[in-house]
CSV table of C-alpha atoms in Angstrom, one decimal:
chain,number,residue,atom,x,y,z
A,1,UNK,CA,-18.3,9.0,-8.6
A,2,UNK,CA,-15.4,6.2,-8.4
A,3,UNK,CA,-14.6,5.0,-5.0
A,4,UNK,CA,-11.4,2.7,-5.3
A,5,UNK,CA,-11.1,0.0,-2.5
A,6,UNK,CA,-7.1,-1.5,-1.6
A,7,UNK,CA,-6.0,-4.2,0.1
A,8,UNK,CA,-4.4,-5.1,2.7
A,9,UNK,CA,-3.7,-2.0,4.6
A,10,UNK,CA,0.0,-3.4,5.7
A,11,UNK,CA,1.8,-5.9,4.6
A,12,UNK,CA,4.9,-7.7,5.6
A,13,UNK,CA,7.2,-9.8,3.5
A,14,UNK,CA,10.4,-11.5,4.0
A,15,UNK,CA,13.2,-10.0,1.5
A,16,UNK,CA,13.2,-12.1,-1.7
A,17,UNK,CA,9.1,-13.3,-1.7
A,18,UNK,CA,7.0,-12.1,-3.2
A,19,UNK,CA,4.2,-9.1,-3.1
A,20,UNK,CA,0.7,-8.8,-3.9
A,21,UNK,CA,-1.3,-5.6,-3.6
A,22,UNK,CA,-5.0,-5.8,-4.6
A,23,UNK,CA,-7.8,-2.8,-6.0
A,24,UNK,CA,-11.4,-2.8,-6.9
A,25,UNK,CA,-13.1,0.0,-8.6
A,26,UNK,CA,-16.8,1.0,-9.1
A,27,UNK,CA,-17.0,2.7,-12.6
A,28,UNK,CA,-17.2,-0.1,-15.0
A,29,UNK,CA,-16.1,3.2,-17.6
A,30,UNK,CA,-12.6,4.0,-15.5
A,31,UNK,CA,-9.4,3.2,-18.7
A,32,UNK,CA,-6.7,3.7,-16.7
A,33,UNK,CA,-4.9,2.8,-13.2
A,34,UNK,CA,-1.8,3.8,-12.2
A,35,UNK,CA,0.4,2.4,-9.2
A,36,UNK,CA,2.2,5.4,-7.3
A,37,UNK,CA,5.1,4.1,-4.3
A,38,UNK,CA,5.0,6.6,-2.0
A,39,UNK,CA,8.6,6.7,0.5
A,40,UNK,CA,8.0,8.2,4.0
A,41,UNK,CA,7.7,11.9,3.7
A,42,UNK,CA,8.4,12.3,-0.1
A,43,UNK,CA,6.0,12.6,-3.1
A,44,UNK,CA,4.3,10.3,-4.7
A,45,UNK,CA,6.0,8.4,-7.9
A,46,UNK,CA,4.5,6.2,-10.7
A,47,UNK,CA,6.0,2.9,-10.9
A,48,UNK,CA,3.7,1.2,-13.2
A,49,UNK,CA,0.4,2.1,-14.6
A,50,UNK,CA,-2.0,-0.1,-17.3
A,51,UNK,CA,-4.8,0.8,-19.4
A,52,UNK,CA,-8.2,-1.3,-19.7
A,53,UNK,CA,-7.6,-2.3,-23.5
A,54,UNK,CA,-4.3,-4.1,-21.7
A,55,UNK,CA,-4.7,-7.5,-19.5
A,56,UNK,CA,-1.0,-7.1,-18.0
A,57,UNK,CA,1.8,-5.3,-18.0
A,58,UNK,CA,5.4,-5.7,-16.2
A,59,UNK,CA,8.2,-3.9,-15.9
A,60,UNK,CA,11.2,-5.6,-14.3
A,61,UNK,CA,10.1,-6.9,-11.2
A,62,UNK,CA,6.7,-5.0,-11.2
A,63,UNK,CA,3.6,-6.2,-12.6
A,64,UNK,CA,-0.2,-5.2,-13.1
A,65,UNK,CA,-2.7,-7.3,-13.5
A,66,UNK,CA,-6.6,-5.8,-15.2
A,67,UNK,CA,-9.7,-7.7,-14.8
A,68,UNK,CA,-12.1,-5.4,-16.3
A,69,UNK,CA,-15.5,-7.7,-15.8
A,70,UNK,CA,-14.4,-8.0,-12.3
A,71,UNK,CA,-13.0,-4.0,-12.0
A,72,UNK,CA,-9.7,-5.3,-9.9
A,73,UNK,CA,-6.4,-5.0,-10.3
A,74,UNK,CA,-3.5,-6.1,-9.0
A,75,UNK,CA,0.2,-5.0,-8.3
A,76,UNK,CA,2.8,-8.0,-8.0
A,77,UNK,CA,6.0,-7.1,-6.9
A,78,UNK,CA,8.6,-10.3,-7.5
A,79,UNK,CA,11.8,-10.8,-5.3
A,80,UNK,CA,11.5,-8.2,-2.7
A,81,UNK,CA,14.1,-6.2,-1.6
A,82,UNK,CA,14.3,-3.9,1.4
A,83,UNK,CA,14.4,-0.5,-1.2
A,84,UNK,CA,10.6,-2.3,-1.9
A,85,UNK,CA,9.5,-1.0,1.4
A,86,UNK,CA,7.3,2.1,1.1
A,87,UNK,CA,3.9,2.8,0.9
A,88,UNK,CA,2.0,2.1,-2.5
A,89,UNK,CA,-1.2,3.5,-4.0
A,90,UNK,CA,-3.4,2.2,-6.9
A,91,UNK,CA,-5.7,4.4,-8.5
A,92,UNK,CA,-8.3,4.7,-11.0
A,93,UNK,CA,-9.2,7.6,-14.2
A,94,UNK,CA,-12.8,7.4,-15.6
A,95,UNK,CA,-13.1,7.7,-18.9
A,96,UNK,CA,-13.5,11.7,-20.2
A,97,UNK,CA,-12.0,12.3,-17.1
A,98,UNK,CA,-8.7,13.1,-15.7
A,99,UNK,CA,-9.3,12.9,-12.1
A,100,UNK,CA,-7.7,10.0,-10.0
A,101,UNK,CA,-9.0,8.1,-7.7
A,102,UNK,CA,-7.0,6.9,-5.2
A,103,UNK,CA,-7.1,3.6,-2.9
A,104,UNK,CA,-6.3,4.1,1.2
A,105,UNK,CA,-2.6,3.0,0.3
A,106,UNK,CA,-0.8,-0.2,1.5
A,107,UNK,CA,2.5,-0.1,3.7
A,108,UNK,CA,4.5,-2.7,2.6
A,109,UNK,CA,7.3,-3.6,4.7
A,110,UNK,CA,10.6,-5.9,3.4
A,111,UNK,CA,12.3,-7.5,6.0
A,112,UNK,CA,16.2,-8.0,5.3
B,1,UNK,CA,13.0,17.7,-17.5
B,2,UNK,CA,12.7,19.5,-13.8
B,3,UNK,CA,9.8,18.5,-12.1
B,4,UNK,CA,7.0,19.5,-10.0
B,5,UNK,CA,8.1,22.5,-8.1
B,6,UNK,CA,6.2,23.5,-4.8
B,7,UNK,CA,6.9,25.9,-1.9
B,8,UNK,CA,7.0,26.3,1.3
B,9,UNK,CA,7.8,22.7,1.8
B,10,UNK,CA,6.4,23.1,5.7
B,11,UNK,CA,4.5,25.2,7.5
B,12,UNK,CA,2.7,25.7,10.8
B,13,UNK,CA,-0.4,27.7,11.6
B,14,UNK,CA,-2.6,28.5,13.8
B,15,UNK,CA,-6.4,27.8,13.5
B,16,UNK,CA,-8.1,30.5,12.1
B,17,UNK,CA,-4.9,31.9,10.4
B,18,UNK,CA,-4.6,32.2,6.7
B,19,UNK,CA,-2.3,29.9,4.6
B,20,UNK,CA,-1.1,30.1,1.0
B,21,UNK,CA,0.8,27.3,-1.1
B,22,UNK,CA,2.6,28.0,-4.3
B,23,UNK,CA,2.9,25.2,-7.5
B,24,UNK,CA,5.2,25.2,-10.6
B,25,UNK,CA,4.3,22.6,-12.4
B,26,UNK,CA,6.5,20.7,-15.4
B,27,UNK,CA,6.7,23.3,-18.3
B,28,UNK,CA,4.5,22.8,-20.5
B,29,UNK,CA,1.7,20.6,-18.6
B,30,UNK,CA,-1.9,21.8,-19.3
B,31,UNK,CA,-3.2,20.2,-16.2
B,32,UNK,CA,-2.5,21.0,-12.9
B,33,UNK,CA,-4.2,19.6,-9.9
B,34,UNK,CA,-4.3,20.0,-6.0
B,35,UNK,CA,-4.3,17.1,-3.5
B,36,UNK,CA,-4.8,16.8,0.2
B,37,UNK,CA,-3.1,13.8,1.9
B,38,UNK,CA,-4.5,13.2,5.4
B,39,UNK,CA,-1.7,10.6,7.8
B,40,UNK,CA,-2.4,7.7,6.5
B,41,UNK,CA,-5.0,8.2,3.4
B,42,UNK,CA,-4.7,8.7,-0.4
B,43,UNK,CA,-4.7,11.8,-1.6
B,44,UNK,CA,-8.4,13.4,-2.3
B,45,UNK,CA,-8.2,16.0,-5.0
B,46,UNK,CA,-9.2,19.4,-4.6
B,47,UNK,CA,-9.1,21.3,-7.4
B,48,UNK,CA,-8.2,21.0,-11.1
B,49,UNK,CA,-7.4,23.4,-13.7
B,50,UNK,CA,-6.8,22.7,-17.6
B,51,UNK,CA,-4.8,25.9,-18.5
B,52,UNK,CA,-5.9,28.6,-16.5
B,53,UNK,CA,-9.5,27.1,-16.4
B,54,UNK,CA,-11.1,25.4,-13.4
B,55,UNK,CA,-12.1,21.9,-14.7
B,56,UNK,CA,-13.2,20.2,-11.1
B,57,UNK,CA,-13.4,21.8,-7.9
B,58,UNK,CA,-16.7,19.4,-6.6
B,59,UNK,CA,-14.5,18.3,-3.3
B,60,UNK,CA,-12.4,22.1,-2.6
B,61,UNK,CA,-14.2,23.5,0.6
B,62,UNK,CA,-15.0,26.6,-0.8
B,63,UNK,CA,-15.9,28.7,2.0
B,64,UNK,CA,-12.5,28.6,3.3
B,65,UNK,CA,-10.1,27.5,0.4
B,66,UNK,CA,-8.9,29.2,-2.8
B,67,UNK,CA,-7.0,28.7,-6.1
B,68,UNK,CA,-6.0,30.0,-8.8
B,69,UNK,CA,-3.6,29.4,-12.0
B,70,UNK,CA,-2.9,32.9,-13.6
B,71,UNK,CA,-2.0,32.5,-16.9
B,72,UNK,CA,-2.1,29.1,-16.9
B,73,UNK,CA,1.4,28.0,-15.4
B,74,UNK,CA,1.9,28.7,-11.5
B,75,UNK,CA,-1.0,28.0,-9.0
B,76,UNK,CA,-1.5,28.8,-5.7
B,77,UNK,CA,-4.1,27.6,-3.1
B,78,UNK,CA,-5.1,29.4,-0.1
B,79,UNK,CA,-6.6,28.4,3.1
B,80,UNK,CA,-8.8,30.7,4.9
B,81,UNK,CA,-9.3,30.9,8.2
B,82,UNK,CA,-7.5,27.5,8.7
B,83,UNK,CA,-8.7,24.5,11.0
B,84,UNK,CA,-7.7,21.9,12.7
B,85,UNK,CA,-8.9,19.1,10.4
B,86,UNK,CA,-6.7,20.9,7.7
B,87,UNK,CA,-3.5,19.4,8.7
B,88,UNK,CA,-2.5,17.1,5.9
B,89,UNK,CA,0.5,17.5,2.8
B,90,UNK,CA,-1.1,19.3,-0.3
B,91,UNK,CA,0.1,17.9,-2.9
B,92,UNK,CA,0.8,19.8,-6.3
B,93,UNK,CA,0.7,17.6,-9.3
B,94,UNK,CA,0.6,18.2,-13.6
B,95,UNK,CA,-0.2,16.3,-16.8
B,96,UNK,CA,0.7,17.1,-20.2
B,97,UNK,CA,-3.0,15.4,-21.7
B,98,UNK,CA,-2.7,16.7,-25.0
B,99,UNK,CA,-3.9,14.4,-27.3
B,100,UNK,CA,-2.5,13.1,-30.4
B,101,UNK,CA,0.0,10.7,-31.8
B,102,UNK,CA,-1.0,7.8,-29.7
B,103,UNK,CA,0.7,8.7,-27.0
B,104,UNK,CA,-0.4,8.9,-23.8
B,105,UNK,CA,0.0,11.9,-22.0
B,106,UNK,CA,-2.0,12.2,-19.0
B,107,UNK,CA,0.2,10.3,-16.5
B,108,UNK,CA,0.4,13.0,-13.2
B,109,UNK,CA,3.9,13.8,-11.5
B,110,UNK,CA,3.5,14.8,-8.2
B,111,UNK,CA,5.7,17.4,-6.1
B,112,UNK,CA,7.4,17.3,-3.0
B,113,UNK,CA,3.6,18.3,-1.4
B,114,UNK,CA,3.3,21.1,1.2
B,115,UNK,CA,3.2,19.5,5.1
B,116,UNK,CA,0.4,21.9,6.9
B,117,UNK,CA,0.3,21.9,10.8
B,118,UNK,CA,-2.5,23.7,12.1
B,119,UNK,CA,-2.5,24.4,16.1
């Protein structure tokens, strides 16, 4: 099955840098990879998600990034702000499938 | 559109006790899945029904939990007896995934989750 792999575990940025969160996936067949934020105790939400006939996609200040031959992807969060900080999951859909995959999560932390 | 319904939003057990979660999903969403979210993890899906069919339950334990989707809208999962190792949030989400039009329909919203202390 797909195993997704996410890095780093934590990450810590100063308010107004920038944010890189990074995935790898196993089934060279998996179209689609959403990013979900995740706030302490509430449910996971979809912020951005891309599809593998796509190379990047943004959305305000979020943006993901597909490498298919390489099966990463990346979320890029531009000019932080302390709202940012949350914990953020990437996961994977194989194709003919709609089961996700989920990475470990990252806890990204914005300091004011 | 209301979203992802799911009750009781806590609930603490002790082991070997019985346990059952209840999920209204978006109207109209064919797919409805259950997660479990251990501290600190993704969540792992348990189960997944298409309508009122099952579609995956490979990773649902099931000589202890249960789930069902009667006519193909509410769900509930049970947990019986409960251990330890069960603590975690169960998570409730639901897709639309019909097909058609180009549009892509399968994106999951996720409810509130279930947070499941067992003693």
């Amino acid at each position: 099955g797909e195993n997704v792999e996410q890095h780093p575990s934590t990450l810590s940025v100063q308010e107004g840098d920038s944010a890189v969160i990074k995935c790898t996936y196993s089934d060279s067949a998996s179209n689609y990879f959403p990013w979900y934020k995740q706030e302490l105790g509430k449910r996971p939400q979809l912020i951005i998600d891309i599809r593998s006939n796509v190379g990047e996609k943004k959305d305000q200040r979020i943006a993901v990034t597909l490498n298919k031959t390489a099966k990463h992807f990346s979320l890029h969060i531009t000019e932080t702000q302390p709202e940012d900080s949350a914990v953020y999951f990437c996961a994977a859909k194989g194709a003919g499938s709609y089961q996700l995959t989920f990475g470990k999560g990252t806890k990204l932390s914005v300091i004011p | 559109e209301a979203g992802v319904a799911q009750s009781p939003r806590y609930k603490i057990i002790e082991k070997r006790q019985s346990v059952a979660f209840w999920c209204n999903p978006i109207s109209g969403h064919a797919t409805l899945y259950w997660y479990q979210q251990i501290l600190g993890q993704g969540p792992k899906l348990l189960i997944q029904f298409q309508n009122n069919g099952v579609v995956d339950d490979s990773q649902l334990p099931k000589d202890r939990f249960s789930a069902e989707r009667l006519k193909g809208v509410d769900s509930t999962l049970k947990i019986q007896p409960a251990k330890l190792e069960d603590s975690a949030v169960y998570l409730c989400a639901s897709s639309l995934d019909s097909f058609g039009g180009g549009v892509s329909t399968d994106t999951q919203y996720f409810g509130p989750g279930t947070r499941l202390t067992v003693l």
